[in-house]
Amino acid sequence: MSTVTETLHHDDDHHEHHAPPAGIKRWLYTTNHKDIGTLYLWFAFIMFLTGGAMAMVIRAELFQPGLQIVEPHFFNQMTTVHGLIMVFGAVMPAFTGLANWLVPMMIGAPDMALPRMNNWSFWILPFAFLILLSSLFMEGGGPAFGWTFYAPLSTTYSGDSTALFVFSVHIMGISSIMGAINVIVTIFNMRAPGMTWMKMPLFVWTWLITAFLLIAVMPVLAGAVTMVLTDKFFGTSFFDAAGGGDPVMFQHIFWFFGHPEVYIMILPAFGIISQIVPTFARKRLFGYASMVYATASIALLSFIVWAHHMFTTGMPVFAEMFFMLATMLISVPTGVKVFNWVATMWRGSLSFEVPMLFALAFIVLFTIGGLSGLMLAITPVDFQYHDTYFVVAHFHYVLVTGAIFSIMAAVYYWLPKWTGKMFDITLAKWHFWCSLVSVNVLFFPMHFVGLAGMPRRIPDYALQFADFNKWISLGGFAFGLSQLIFLALLIKACRKKGEPVSDQVWEGAEGLEWEIPSPAPYHTFETPPVIK
Amino acid sequence: MAQQEYEKYYVPDSSPWPIVGAVALFLIAVGAGNFVIEQTKGTSGYGGYILIAGFATLIFMLFGWFRNQIHESMTGLYSAQLGRSYRQGMAWFIFSEVMFFGAFFGALFYARMIAIPWLGGSGNNGATNEVLWPTFQAMWPLIETPGGTKTEAMGWYGLPLINTVILLISSVTCHFAHVALEENKRGRLKLMLGITVLLGAIFMSLQVEEYIHAYQEMGLTLQSGVYGNTFFLLTGFHGLHVTLGAIILFIMLLRIFKGHFTPDDHFAFQAGSWYWHFVDVVWVMLFFFVYIL
C-alpha cells in the first residue's frame, strides 16, 4: 500500500515538474537551467548597458581636451567601475548564461548537475553588483584605482569603499567558482550515452576548459583582494616595501589571475564561432580535433604569460624574454583556430544570416585585436605602448568585437530556439551594421593616439589628440545607441513576436539542441538520448 | 516501474534556499565591509550587526538546504550518477581551495625569494638598497623590516611540532573512521570520528595558545612586516578551515548517532573526510615552508 502511495506521490511531483510556478517565485526559486540561463543573460545585458553608460560618461569627458563634465576623481571611478562591470558583470555572466542554456541541451543532459547551487551562483551576482554600484555613492566615492586595483593605489591611496569593493569581488568570485564547478561536473558526469569526448560540440569543449581556468584562478583573485584588504585596513605590508613586501608582487598575483581571466572571456567565444561558422558554411568544422587541442594549449599557456602585463616594472631581462616568448607562443594555437574557421568557409555554401554576420565580424576584428596583442608582446616596443591608448584599443578589439560580438552572435543564433520565434531580422541587421561601423570608429583611432603617446586612464589630454578623440567619442556614442536597437529586438523577442521557426531553425544547423522542439520545452532530455 | 523512475537523475523542482543564501552573503559582505571600516576608523555603525544577521541567515539557510537534501537522500531519490556529481563537485571545490592557499604561498615565496633579496641589494638592485634603506640586510625570517619594525621568529619545535603530530594523527583516525563506516562497524566509526573531532579542537586551542604567545611575548603580530603577514594569514586561513572541517565532522558525528549513512552511501561523510585530509595536507606544507624553512 505504502509503495502505491509513494508512486502516486512521485507521479504528482513529476507533473508539477513540468509546469514552472508562476510569478516572481519562478525566478527566485528556480532550479531549471533554462530559467537560470535567461536570468544570467538578462542580468549580463543590464550590466552591459550600465557599464556602457559609464563608458558614455568617459567618452563625453574625452570629447574635447580639458576638464568639462566630471571631476577627475569621478572620471577614475567611471573607468574603474566600467571595467569591473564589463568583465565580471557583463561578459562572464553572459557566457555562463549561454553555458546554462546550451551545455545540457548539447550533451543530452536533463539539467545542470547541481541545479540548486546553479540558482545560488546566479542570485548572489546581482547583490555583489548592488554593493559595488552603491559604493559609488559613499563618502569619498567608489573604487577609483582602475579595474586592476594596483597597490598602492588600492591600499595607501584608496577610500573607505575599498572594503566593500573587496567583499563584492569575493562574492563575484564565489559565483564564478560555483558556476564553473557546475559546468565542469555537468560535462564530466551528465553526457548522454555515446556522447564521447571527441563528439562534444566545441562550445562544450571550450566551456569545459574555461571552467577549469575559472576554478584555478578565481581563488587567486580572492587572495589578492584579501591582501589588499589587510594591507589597507589591518596594517599588513604585502605590497609595501617598508615591511619587506613589494607593490610589484601585487601585479604578479593579480595577473596570475588576470591573464587566464582574459582567456576565460575569449575561449567560450571561440566555441560559439566554431558552432556558427559550420552551420552557415554548410560544411563540417575544419580540424575539429586541432580546435580542441588548440583550446587546451591556449589554456595551459595562459598560466605562464602573466608578466607580459608588467614589462615596465623592472623585471630581470631573463624574465622579460621568457614572458615575451611564451606570449608569442600563444599566437600559434590561436592562429590554428582562425585558419580553421577560414578553411571551414572555403568552398562552403555560405549564407549571411545575422549570426553569421557577427561571426564573420568576430573573425576579422578579433584577429586585429590578436595582432595588436602580438605587437604588445614584444618587450622592447611594449615600453612605448605600455599604458597608452594602444593597449585600450587592443583589449577592446578582443573584448568588444571579440567576446561581446560572439555573445551577440550566440544570442541571434540560439534565440529562435529559446523563444520558438524568429527575431526581427530587419532590426537585427540594423543592429549589426550600426555596431560594426561605430565600433571601428570608436576603437580603431585609439591605435593611432596610443602610438602617438596618449596615456590611458586620464580625463584630459594634450591638444594634438583632439581630432581623433572627437571621432572616438562620436563612434562611442553611436555604438552605445546601436545597442538600444538590440534592447528593442530582445524585448520584442521575449514577447514572442515573430514567425514560428522549425526545430532545426537554421538549414545547416547540426547538434542535439536542434533536434528538440522550438521553443525548447521547459525540461529536455529527462531520459538521455543515445548518440550514435 | 517506480524503480526506473528513481534511477533518473534527480532534478529538484525549485528551492527557496539559494535565494536565502544569496541574501545571507549580501548581508555578510555589506556587514563585513562596514564593520572593517568602522573598526579601523573608530566610527560607530551597524556593520557588526549586519554581519551577525548575515551569518545567522547563512546558518538558517544551511540547515534548511541540508535538511531538504538529507530527506531526499534518505527517501532514495538519489542515483549513483547524482552521487558522482556531488563527489566531483566537492573535488573541484577543494581544488579551488588549493588555489586560494596557493595565492598566499605565492606571496610568501615571492617576498622571501625575490622582494627581500632585492631590497637587500642582490643582483643589480644595489641602488634599490642604497637609495631606499641602506642599512637593511636581507634575511629570512624577516625579523627586522626595512622600515625598522623588529620581531622574533616563530620556531618549528614546541607547539607547532605538537600540532603537526596532532593533525597527522587526526587524518589517520579520520581515515579509520571512513574504513569503519565502509565495513559497517558503527562503534569504531563513532570512536574514531569522535577522536578526530577532538584532535581538531585540541589543534585549534593550541593554535590560539601560539597566537597569544606570538602577540604577547614575541612581538610577532599582523603588523610586523611580511614575515608576520604571511605567517598569520597562512596559519589564520588554515585555522579557519580546520574549524570549518571540525564543525562538518562534528555534524557528521551527530548524524551517525542518529543512524545516518550506510557502507556504500555516505557522500556527506566522505566530503567532510576529504576536506579534513585537505586541511591536513595544507598544514604539512605550512609546517614545512612557514615554520621549518
Coordinates of N, CA and C in Angstrom, one line a residue, chain A residues 350-480:
Chain A
L350 N 28.1 29.5 -48.5 CA 27.9 30.5 -47.5 C 26.6 31.2 -47.6
S351 N 26.0 31.5 -46.5 CA 24.9 32.4 -46.5 C 25.1 33.3 -45.3
F352 N 24.5 34.5 -45.4 CA 24.9 35.6 -44.4 C 23.7 36.0 -43.5
E353 N 23.2 35.0 -42.8 CA 22.2 35.4 -41.8 C 22.9 36.1 -40.6
V354 N 22.1 36.8 -39.8 CA 22.6 37.7 -38.8 C 23.7 37.0 -37.9
P355 N 23.5 35.8 -37.3 CA 24.6 35.2 -36.5 C 25.9 35.1 -37.3
M356 N 25.8 34.8 -38.6 CA 27.0 34.6 -39.4 C 27.6 36.0 -39.6
L357 N 26.8 37.0 -39.8 CA 27.4 38.4 -39.9 C 28.3 38.7 -38.7
F358 N 27.7 38.4 -37.5 CA 28.5 38.7 -36.3 C 29.7 37.8 -36.2
A359 N 29.6 36.6 -36.6 CA 30.7 35.6 -36.5 C 31.8 36.1 -37.5
L360 N 31.4 36.5 -38.7 CA 32.5 37.0 -39.6 C 33.2 38.2 -39.1
A361 N 32.4 39.2 -38.5 CA 33.0 40.4 -38.0 C 33.9 40.0 -36.8
F362 N 33.5 39.0 -36.1 CA 34.4 38.5 -35.0 C 35.7 38.0 -35.6
I363 N 35.7 37.2 -36.6 CA 36.9 36.6 -37.1 C 37.9 37.7 -37.5
V364 N 37.3 38.7 -38.3 CA 38.2 39.7 -38.8 C 38.7 40.6 -37.6
L365 N 37.8 41.1 -36.8 CA 38.1 42.1 -35.8 C 38.9 41.5 -34.7
F366 N 38.5 40.3 -34.3 CA 39.3 39.7 -33.2 C 40.7 39.4 -33.7
T367 N 40.9 39.1 -34.9 CA 42.3 38.9 -35.4 C 43.0 40.2 -35.4
I368 N 42.4 41.4 -35.6 CA 43.1 42.7 -35.5 C 43.5 42.8 -34.0
G369 N 42.6 42.5 -33.1 CA 43.0 42.6 -31.7 C 44.1 41.6 -31.3
G370 N 44.1 40.4 -31.9 CA 45.1 39.4 -31.7 C 46.5 39.9 -32.2
L371 N 46.5 40.6 -33.3 CA 47.7 41.0 -33.9 C 48.3 42.2 -33.1
S372 N 47.4 43.1 -32.6 CA 47.9 44.2 -31.8 C 48.5 43.6 -30.5
G373 N 47.9 42.5 -30.0 CA 48.4 41.8 -28.9 C 49.8 41.3 -29.1
L374 N 50.0 40.8 -30.3 CA 51.3 40.3 -30.6 C 52.3 41.4 -30.6
M375 N 51.9 42.6 -31.1 CA 52.8 43.8 -31.0 C 53.1 44.1 -29.5
L376 N 52.1 44.1 -28.7 CA 52.3 44.4 -27.3 C 53.2 43.4 -26.6
A377 N 53.3 42.1 -27.2 CA 54.0 41.1 -26.5 C 55.5 41.3 -26.7
I378 N 55.9 42.1 -27.7 CA 57.3 42.4 -28.0 C 57.9 43.3 -26.9
T379 N 58.7 42.8 -26.0 CA 59.1 43.6 -24.8 C 59.6 45.0 -25.2
P380 N 60.6 45.1 -26.1 CA 61.1 46.5 -26.2 C 60.1 47.5 -26.7
V381 N 59.2 47.0 -27.7 CA 58.3 48.0 -28.1 C 57.2 48.3 -27.1
D382 N 56.9 47.3 -26.3 CA 55.9 47.5 -25.2 C 56.3 48.6 -24.3
F383 N 57.6 48.9 -24.2 CA 58.0 50.1 -23.4 C 57.3 51.3 -23.9
Q384 N 57.1 51.4 -25.2 CA 56.5 52.6 -25.8 C 54.9 52.5 -25.6
Y385 N 54.4 51.3 -25.9 CA 52.9 51.1 -25.9 C 52.3 51.1 -24.5
H386 N 53.1 50.7 -23.5 CA 52.6 50.4 -22.2 C 51.7 51.5 -21.6
D387 N 50.5 51.2 -21.2 CA 49.6 52.2 -20.5 C 49.2 53.3 -21.5
T388 N 49.2 53.0 -22.8 CA 48.7 54.0 -23.7 C 47.4 53.6 -24.3
Y389 N 46.8 54.4 -25.1 CA 45.5 54.0 -25.7 C 45.7 52.9 -26.7
F390 N 46.9 52.6 -27.1 CA 47.1 51.4 -27.9 C 46.7 50.1 -27.2
V391 N 47.0 50.1 -25.9 CA 46.5 49.0 -25.1 C 45.0 48.9 -25.0
V392 N 44.4 50.1 -24.8 CA 43.0 50.2 -24.7 C 42.3 49.7 -26.0
A393 N 42.9 50.2 -27.2 CA 42.4 49.7 -28.5 C 42.5 48.2 -28.5
H394 N 43.7 47.6 -28.1 CA 43.9 46.2 -28.2 C 42.9 45.4 -27.4
F395 N 42.7 45.8 -26.2 CA 41.8 44.9 -25.4 C 40.3 45.1 -25.7
H396 N 40.0 46.3 -26.3 CA 38.6 46.5 -26.7 C 38.3 45.8 -28.0
Y397 N 39.3 45.6 -28.8 CA 39.1 44.8 -30.0 C 38.9 43.3 -29.6
V398 N 39.6 42.8 -28.7 CA 39.4 41.4 -28.3 C 38.2 41.2 -27.4
L399 N 37.8 42.3 -26.6 CA 36.7 42.1 -25.7 C 35.4 42.5 -26.3
V400 N 35.4 43.7 -27.0 CA 34.1 44.1 -27.6 C 33.8 43.4 -28.9
T401 N 34.7 43.6 -29.9 CA 34.5 42.9 -31.2 C 34.8 41.4 -31.1
G402 N 35.5 41.0 -30.0 CA 35.7 39.6 -29.8 C 34.6 39.0 -28.9
A403 N 34.7 39.1 -27.6 CA 33.8 38.5 -26.7 C 32.4 39.0 -26.9
I404 N 32.2 40.3 -26.9 CA 30.8 40.8 -27.0 C 30.1 40.4 -28.3
F405 N 30.9 40.6 -29.4 CA 30.3 40.2 -30.7 C 29.9 38.7 -30.7
S406 N 30.8 37.9 -30.1 CA 30.5 36.5 -30.1 C 29.2 36.2 -29.3
I407 N 29.0 36.9 -28.2 CA 27.8 36.8 -27.4 C 26.6 37.2 -28.2
M408 N 26.7 38.3 -28.9 CA 25.6 38.7 -29.8 C 25.3 37.7 -30.9
A409 N 26.4 37.2 -31.5 CA 26.2 36.1 -32.5 C 25.5 34.9 -31.9
A410 N 25.9 34.6 -30.6 CA 25.3 33.4 -30.0 C 23.8 33.7 -29.7
V411 N 23.5 34.9 -29.2 CA 22.1 35.2 -28.9 C 21.3 35.1 -30.2
Y412 N 21.8 35.7 -31.3 CA 21.0 35.6 -32.6 C 20.9 34.2 -33.1
Y413 N 21.9 33.4 -32.8 CA 21.9 32.0 -33.3 C 20.9 31.2 -32.6
W414 N 20.9 31.3 -31.2 CA 20.1 30.4 -30.5 C 18.7 31.0 -30.0
L415 N 18.6 32.3 -30.2 CA 17.3 33.0 -29.7 C 16.1 32.3 -30.3
P416 N 16.0 32.0 -31.6 CA 14.8 31.3 -32.1 C 14.6 30.0 -31.5
K417 N 15.6 29.3 -31.1 CA 15.4 28.0 -30.4 C 14.8 28.3 -29.0
W418 N 15.2 29.4 -28.3 CA 14.7 29.6 -27.0 C 13.3 30.1 -27.0
T419 N 13.0 31.0 -28.0 CA 11.6 31.6 -28.0 C 10.7 30.8 -28.9
G420 N 11.2 30.1 -29.9 CA 10.3 29.5 -30.9 C 9.9 30.4 -32.0
K421 N 10.4 31.6 -32.0 CA 10.0 32.6 -33.0 C 11.3 33.2 -33.6
M422 N 11.2 33.5 -34.9 CA 12.4 34.2 -35.5 C 12.3 35.7 -35.0
F423 N 13.6 36.2 -34.7 CA 13.6 37.6 -34.2 C 13.4 38.5 -35.4
D424 N 13.3 39.8 -35.1 CA 13.1 40.8 -36.2 C 14.4 41.0 -37.0
I425 N 14.4 40.4 -38.2 CA 15.7 40.4 -38.9 C 16.1 41.8 -39.4
T426 N 15.1 42.6 -39.7 CA 15.5 44.0 -40.1 C 16.2 44.7 -39.0
L427 N 15.6 44.6 -37.8 CA 16.2 45.3 -36.6 C 17.6 44.7 -36.4
A428 N 17.7 43.4 -36.5 CA 19.0 42.7 -36.2 C 20.0 43.2 -37.2
K429 N 19.6 43.4 -38.5 CA 20.6 43.8 -39.4 C 21.0 45.3 -39.2
W430 N 20.1 46.1 -38.8 CA 20.4 47.5 -38.3 C 21.4 47.4 -37.2
H431 N 21.1 46.5 -36.2 CA 21.9 46.4 -35.1 C 23.3 46.1 -35.5
F432 N 23.4 45.1 -36.4 CA 24.8 44.6 -36.8 C 25.5 45.7 -37.5
W433 N 24.9 46.3 -38.5 CA 25.7 47.3 -39.3 C 26.0 48.5 -38.5
C434 N 25.1 49.0 -37.7 CA 25.4 50.2 -36.9 C 26.5 49.9 -35.9
S435 N 26.5 48.7 -35.3 CA 27.5 48.3 -34.3 C 28.8 48.2 -35.1
L436 N 28.8 47.5 -36.2 CA 30.1 47.2 -36.9 C 30.8 48.5 -37.3
V437 N 30.1 49.5 -37.9 CA 30.7 50.7 -38.3 C 31.1 51.5 -37.1
S438 N 30.2 51.7 -36.1 CA 30.5 52.6 -35.0 C 31.7 52.0 -34.1
V439 N 31.7 50.7 -34.0 CA 32.7 50.1 -33.1 C 34.1 50.3 -33.6
N440 N 34.2 50.4 -35.0 CA 35.5 50.6 -35.6 C 35.9 52.1 -35.5
V441 N 34.9 53.0 -35.7 CA 35.1 54.4 -35.5 C 35.6 54.6 -34.1
L442 N 35.0 53.9 -33.1 CA 35.3 54.0 -31.7 C 36.7 53.6 -31.4
F443 N 37.0 52.3 -31.8 CA 38.3 51.8 -31.3 C 39.5 51.9 -32.2
F444 N 39.2 52.0 -33.5 CA 40.4 51.9 -34.4 C 41.3 53.1 -34.2
P445 N 40.8 54.4 -34.1 CA 41.7 55.5 -34.0 C 42.5 55.5 -32.6
M446 N 42.0 54.7 -31.7 CA 42.7 54.6 -30.4 C 44.1 54.0 -30.7
H447 N 44.3 53.2 -31.7 CA 45.6 52.7 -32.0 C 46.5 53.9 -32.3
F448 N 46.0 54.8 -33.1 CA 46.9 55.9 -33.5 C 47.2 56.9 -32.3
V449 N 46.2 57.3 -31.6 CA 46.5 58.2 -30.4 C 47.4 57.4 -29.4
G450 N 47.3 56.1 -29.3 CA 48.1 55.4 -28.4 C 49.6 55.4 -28.9
L451 N 49.7 55.1 -30.2 CA 51.1 55.0 -30.7 C 51.7 56.4 -30.6
A452 N 50.9 57.5 -30.7 CA 51.4 58.8 -30.6 C 51.7 59.2 -29.2
G453 N 51.3 58.4 -28.2 CA 51.7 58.6 -26.8 C 50.6 59.1 -25.9
M454 N 49.3 58.9 -26.3 CA 48.3 59.3 -25.3 C 48.1 58.3 -24.3
P455 N 48.3 58.7 -23.0 CA 48.2 57.7 -21.9 C 46.7 57.3 -21.6
R456 N 46.5 56.1 -21.1 CA 45.1 55.7 -20.8 C 44.8 56.2 -19.4
R457 N 43.5 56.1 -19.0 CA 43.0 56.5 -17.7 C 43.3 57.9 -17.3
I458 N 43.1 58.8 -18.2 CA 43.2 60.2 -17.9 C 42.0 61.0 -18.4
P459 N 41.6 62.0 -17.6 CA 40.4 62.8 -18.0 C 40.7 63.9 -19.0
D460 N 42.0 64.2 -19.2 CA 42.4 65.3 -20.1 C 43.6 64.8 -20.9
Y461 N 43.8 65.5 -22.0 CA 45.0 65.1 -22.8 C 45.5 66.2 -23.6
A462 N 46.7 66.0 -24.2 CA 47.3 67.1 -25.0 C 46.6 67.4 -26.3
L463 N 46.7 68.6 -26.7 CA 45.9 69.1 -27.8 C 46.0 68.4 -29.1
Q464 N 47.2 67.8 -29.4 CA 47.3 67.1 -30.7 C 46.4 65.9 -30.8
F465 N 45.9 65.4 -29.7 CA 45.0 64.2 -29.8 C 43.5 64.6 -30.0
A466 N 43.2 65.9 -30.1 CA 41.8 66.4 -30.0 C 41.0 65.8 -31.1
D467 N 41.5 65.9 -32.4 CA 40.7 65.4 -33.5 C 40.3 64.0 -33.4
F468 N 41.3 63.1 -33.2 CA 41.0 61.7 -33.1 C 40.0 61.4 -32.0
N469 N 40.2 62.1 -30.8 CA 39.3 61.8 -29.7 C 37.9 62.2 -30.0
K470 N 37.7 63.3 -30.7 CA 36.4 63.6 -31.1 C 35.7 62.5 -31.9
W471 N 36.4 61.9 -32.8 CA 35.9 60.8 -33.6 C 35.6 59.6 -32.8
I472 N 36.6 59.3 -31.9 CA 36.4 58.2 -31.0 C 35.1 58.3 -30.2
S473 N 34.9 59.5 -29.6 CA 33.7 59.7 -28.8 C 32.5 59.6 -29.6
L474 N 32.5 60.2 -30.9 CA 31.3 60.1 -31.7 C 31.0 58.6 -32.0
G475 N 32.1 57.8 -32.3 CA 31.9 56.4 -32.5 C 31.3 55.7 -31.3
G476 N 31.8 56.2 -30.1 CA 31.3 55.6 -28.9 C 29.9 55.8 -28.7
F477 N 29.4 57.1 -28.9 CA 28.0 57.4 -28.7 C 27.2 56.6 -29.7
A478 N 27.7 56.5 -30.9 CA 26.9 55.7 -31.9 C 26.8 54.2 -31.5
F479 N 27.9 53.7 -31.0 CA 27.9 52.3 -30.6 C 27.0 52.1 -29.5
G480 N 27.0 53.0 -28.5 CA 26.0 53.0 -27.4 C 24.6 53.0 -27.9

